[in-house]
Coordinates of N, CA, C and O in Angstrom, one line a residue:
X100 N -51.2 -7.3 -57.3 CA -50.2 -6.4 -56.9 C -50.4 -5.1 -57.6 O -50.5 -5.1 -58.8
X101 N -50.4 -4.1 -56.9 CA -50.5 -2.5 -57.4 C -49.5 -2.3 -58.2 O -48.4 -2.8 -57.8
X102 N -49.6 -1.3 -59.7 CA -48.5 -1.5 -59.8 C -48.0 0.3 -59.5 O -48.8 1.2 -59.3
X103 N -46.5 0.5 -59.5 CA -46.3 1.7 -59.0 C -46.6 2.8 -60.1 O -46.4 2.8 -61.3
X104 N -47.1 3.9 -59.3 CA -47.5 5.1 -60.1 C -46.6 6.0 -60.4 O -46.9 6.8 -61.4
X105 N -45.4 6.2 -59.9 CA -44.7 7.0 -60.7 C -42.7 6.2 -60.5 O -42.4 5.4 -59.6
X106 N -42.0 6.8 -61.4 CA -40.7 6.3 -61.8 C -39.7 6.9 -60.6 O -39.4 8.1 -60.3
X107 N -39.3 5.3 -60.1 CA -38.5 5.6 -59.2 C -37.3 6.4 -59.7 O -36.9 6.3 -60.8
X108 N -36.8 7.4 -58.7 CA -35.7 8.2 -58.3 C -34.3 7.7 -58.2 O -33.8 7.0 -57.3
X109 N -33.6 8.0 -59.3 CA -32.0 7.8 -59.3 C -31.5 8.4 -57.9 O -31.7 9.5 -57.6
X110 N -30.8 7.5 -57.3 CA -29.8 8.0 -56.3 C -28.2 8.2 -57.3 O -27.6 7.4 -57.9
X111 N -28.1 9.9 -57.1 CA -26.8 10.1 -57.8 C -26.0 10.7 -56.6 O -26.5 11.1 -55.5
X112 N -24.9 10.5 -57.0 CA -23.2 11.2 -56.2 C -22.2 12.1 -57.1 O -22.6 12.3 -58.3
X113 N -21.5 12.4 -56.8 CA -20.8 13.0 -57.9 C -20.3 12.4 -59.1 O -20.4 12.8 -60.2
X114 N -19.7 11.1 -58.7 CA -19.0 10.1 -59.5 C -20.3 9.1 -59.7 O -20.3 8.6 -60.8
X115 N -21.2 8.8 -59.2 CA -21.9 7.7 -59.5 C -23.2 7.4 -59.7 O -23.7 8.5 -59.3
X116 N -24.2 6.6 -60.1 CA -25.6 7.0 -60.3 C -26.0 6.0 -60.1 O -25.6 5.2 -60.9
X117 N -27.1 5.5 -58.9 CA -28.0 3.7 -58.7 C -28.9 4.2 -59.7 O -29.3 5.3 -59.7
X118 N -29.3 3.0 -60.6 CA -30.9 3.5 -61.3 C -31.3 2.3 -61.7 O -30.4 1.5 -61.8
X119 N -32.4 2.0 -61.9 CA -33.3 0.5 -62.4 C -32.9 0.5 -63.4 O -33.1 1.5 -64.1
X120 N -32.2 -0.8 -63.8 CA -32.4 -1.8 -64.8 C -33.5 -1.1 -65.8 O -34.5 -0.5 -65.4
X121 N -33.1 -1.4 -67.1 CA -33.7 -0.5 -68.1 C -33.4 -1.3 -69.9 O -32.3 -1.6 -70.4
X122 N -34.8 -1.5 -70.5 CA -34.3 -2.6 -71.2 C -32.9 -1.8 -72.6 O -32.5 -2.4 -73.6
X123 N -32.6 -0.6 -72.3 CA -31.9 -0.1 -72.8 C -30.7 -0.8 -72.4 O -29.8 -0.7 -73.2
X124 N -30.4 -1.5 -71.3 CA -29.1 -2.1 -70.9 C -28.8 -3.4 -71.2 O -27.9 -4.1 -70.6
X125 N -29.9 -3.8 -72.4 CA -29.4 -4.8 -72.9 C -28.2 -5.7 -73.3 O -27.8 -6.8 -72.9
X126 N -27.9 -4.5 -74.4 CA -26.5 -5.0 -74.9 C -25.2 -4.7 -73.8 O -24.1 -4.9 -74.2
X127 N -25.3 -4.3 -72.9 CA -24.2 -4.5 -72.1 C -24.6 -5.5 -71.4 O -24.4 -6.5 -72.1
X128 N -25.0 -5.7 -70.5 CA -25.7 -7.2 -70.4 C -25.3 -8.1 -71.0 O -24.4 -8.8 -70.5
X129 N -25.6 -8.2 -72.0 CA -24.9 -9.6 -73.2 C -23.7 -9.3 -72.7 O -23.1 -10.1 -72.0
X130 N -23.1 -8.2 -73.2 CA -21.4 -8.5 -72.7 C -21.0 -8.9 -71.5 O -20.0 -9.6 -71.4
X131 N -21.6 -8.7 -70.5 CA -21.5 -9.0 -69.3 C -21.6 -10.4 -68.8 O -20.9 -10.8 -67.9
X132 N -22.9 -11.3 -69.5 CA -23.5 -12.8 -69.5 C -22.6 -13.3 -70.4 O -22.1 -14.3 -70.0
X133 N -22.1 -12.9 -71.6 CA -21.2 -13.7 -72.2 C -19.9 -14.2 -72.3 O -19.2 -14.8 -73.1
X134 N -19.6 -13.6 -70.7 CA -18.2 -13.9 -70.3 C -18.1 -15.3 -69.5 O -18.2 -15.1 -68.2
X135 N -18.0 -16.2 -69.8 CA -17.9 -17.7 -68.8 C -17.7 -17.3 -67.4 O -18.3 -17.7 -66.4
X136 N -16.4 -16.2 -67.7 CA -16.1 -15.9 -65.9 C -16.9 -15.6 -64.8 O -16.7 -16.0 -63.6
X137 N -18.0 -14.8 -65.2 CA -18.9 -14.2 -64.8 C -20.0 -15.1 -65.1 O -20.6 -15.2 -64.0
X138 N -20.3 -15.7 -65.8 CA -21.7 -16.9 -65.6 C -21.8 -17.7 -64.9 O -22.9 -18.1 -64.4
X139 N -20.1 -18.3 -64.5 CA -20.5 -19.0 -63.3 C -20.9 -19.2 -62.0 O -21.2 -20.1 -61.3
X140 N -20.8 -17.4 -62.0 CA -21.6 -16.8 -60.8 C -22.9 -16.6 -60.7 O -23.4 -16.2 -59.7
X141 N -23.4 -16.8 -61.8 CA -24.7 -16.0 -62.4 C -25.6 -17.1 -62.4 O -26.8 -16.9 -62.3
X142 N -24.9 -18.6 -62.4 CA -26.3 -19.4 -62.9 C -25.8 -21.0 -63.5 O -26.4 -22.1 -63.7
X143 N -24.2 -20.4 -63.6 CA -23.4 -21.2 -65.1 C -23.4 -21.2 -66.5 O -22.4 -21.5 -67.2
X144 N -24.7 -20.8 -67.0 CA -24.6 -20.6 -68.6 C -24.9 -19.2 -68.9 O -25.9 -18.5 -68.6
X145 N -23.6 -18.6 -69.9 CA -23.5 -17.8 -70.9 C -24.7 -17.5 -71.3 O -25.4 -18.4 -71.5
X146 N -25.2 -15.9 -71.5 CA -26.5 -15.9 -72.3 C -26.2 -14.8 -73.3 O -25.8 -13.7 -73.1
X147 N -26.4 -15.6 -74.7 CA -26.3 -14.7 -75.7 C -27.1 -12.9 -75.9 O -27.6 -12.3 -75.0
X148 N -27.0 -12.6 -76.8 CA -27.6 -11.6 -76.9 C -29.1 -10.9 -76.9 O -29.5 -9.8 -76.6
X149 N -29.7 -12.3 -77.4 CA -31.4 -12.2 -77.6 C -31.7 -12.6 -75.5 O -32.6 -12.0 -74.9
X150 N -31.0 -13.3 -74.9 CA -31.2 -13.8 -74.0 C -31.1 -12.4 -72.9 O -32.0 -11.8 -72.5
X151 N -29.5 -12.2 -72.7 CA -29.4 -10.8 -72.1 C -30.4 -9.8 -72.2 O -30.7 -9.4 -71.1
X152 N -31.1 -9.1 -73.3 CA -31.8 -8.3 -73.8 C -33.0 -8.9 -73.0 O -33.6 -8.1 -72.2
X153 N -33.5 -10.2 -73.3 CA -34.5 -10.7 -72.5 C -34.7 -10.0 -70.5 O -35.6 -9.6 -69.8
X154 N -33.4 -10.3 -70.4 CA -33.3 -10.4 -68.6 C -33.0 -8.7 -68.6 O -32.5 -8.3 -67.6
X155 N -33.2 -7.8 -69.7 CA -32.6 -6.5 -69.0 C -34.3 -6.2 -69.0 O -34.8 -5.3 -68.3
X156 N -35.0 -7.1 -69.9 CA -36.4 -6.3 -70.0 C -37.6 -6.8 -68.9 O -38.6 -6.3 -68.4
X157 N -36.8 -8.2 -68.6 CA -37.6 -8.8 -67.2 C -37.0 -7.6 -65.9 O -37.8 -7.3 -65.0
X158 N -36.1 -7.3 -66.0 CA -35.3 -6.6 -64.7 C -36.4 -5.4 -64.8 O -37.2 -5.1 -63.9
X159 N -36.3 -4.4 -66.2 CA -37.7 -3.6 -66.0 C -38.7 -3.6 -65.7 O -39.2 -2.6 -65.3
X160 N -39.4 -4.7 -65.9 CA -40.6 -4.5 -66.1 C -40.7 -5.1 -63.9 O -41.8 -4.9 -63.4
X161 N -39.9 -5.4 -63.4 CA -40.3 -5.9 -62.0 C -40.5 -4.4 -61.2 O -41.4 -4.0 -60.5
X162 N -39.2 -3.6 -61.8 CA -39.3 -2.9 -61.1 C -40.7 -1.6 -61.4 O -41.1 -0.7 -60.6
X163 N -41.0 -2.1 -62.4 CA -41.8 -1.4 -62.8 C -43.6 -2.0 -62.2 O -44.5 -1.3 -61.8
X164 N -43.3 -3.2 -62.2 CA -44.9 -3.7 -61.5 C -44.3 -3.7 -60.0 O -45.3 -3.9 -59.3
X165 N -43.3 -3.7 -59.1 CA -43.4 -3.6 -58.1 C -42.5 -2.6 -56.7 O -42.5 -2.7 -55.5
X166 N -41.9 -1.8 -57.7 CA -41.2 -0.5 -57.3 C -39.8 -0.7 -56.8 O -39.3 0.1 -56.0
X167 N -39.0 -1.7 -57.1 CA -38.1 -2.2 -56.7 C -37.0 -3.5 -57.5 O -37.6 -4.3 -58.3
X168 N -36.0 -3.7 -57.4 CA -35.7 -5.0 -58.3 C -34.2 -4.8 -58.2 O -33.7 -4.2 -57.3
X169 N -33.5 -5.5 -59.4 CA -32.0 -5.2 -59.8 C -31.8 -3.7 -60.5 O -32.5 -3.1 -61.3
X170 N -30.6 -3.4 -60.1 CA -30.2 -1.8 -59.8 C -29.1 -1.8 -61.0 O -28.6 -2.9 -61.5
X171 N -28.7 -0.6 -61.4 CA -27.4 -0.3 -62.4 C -26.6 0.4 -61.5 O -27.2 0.9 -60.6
X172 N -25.3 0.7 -61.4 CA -24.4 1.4 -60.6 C -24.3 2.3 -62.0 O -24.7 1.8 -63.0
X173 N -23.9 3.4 -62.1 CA -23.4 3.8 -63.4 C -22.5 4.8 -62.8 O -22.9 5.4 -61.9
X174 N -20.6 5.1 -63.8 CA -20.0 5.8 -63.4 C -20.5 7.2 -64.4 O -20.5 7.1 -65.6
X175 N -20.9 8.5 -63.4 CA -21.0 9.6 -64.4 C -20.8 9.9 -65.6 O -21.5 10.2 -66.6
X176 N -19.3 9.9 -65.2 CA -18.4 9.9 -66.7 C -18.1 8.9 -67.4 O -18.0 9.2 -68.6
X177 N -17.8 7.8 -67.1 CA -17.4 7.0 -68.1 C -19.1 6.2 -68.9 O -19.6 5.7 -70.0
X178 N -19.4 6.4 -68.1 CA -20.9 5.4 -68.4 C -20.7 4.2 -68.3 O -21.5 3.5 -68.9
X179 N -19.5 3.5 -67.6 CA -19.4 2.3 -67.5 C -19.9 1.9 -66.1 O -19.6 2.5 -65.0
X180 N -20.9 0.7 -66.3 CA -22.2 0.1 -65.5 C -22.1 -1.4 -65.0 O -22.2 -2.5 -65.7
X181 N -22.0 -1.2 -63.5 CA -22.0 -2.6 -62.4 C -23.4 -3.0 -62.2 O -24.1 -2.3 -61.5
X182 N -24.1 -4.3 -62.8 CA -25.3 -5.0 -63.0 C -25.3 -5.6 -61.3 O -24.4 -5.6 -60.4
X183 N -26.4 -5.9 -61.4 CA -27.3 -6.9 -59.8 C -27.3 -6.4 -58.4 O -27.2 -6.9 -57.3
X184 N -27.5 -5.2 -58.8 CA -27.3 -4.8 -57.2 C -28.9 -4.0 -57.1 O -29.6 -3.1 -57.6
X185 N -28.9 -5.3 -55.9 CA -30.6 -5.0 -55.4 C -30.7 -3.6 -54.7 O -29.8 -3.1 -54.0
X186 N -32.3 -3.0 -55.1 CA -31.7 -1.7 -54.4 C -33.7 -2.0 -54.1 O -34.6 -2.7 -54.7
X187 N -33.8 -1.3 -53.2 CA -35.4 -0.7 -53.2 C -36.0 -1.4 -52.1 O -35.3 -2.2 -51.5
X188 N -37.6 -0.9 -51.6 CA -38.2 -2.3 -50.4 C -39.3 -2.8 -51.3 O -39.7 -2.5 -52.5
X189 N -39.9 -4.1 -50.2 CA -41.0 -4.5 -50.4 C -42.1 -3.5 -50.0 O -43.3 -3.8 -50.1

């Protein structure tokens, strides 16, 4: 599989920004996996911190060997960020 030659393009709006998963998005992540509420949508099990961190760096690196993957929503201003939203093609 090729991998892609240059860094996909944020789609921004006034209020909002899609962008790849980025292993900077770790630690929100953890907070995000560490909520039971939300795991059991996810999989069922809680993922601590080393684990989150793990899946923000797997989420990079796909999109990075294959131009596409799980997406960040991010609000401009607050910087507060909606995880799993597939965005890109095959």
């Amino acid at each position: 599989m090729a991998r892609m030659t240059s860094e996909p393009t944020p789609t921004e709006t006034a209020r909002l920004v899609l962008r790849p998963v980025v292993a900077d998005d770790g630690p929100v992540l953890a907070g995000l996996y560490s909520d039971p509420h939300v795991a059991r949508f996810i999989g069922g099990d809680s993922l601590d911190q080393a684990a989150a961190q793990g899946q923000a760096e797997r989420f990079a690196s796909v999109w990075s060997a294959r131009g596409y993957g799980q997406s960040v929503l991010q609000d401009q201003h607050s910087a507060r960020r909606a995880f799993g939203v597939p965005t890109g093609s095959s």
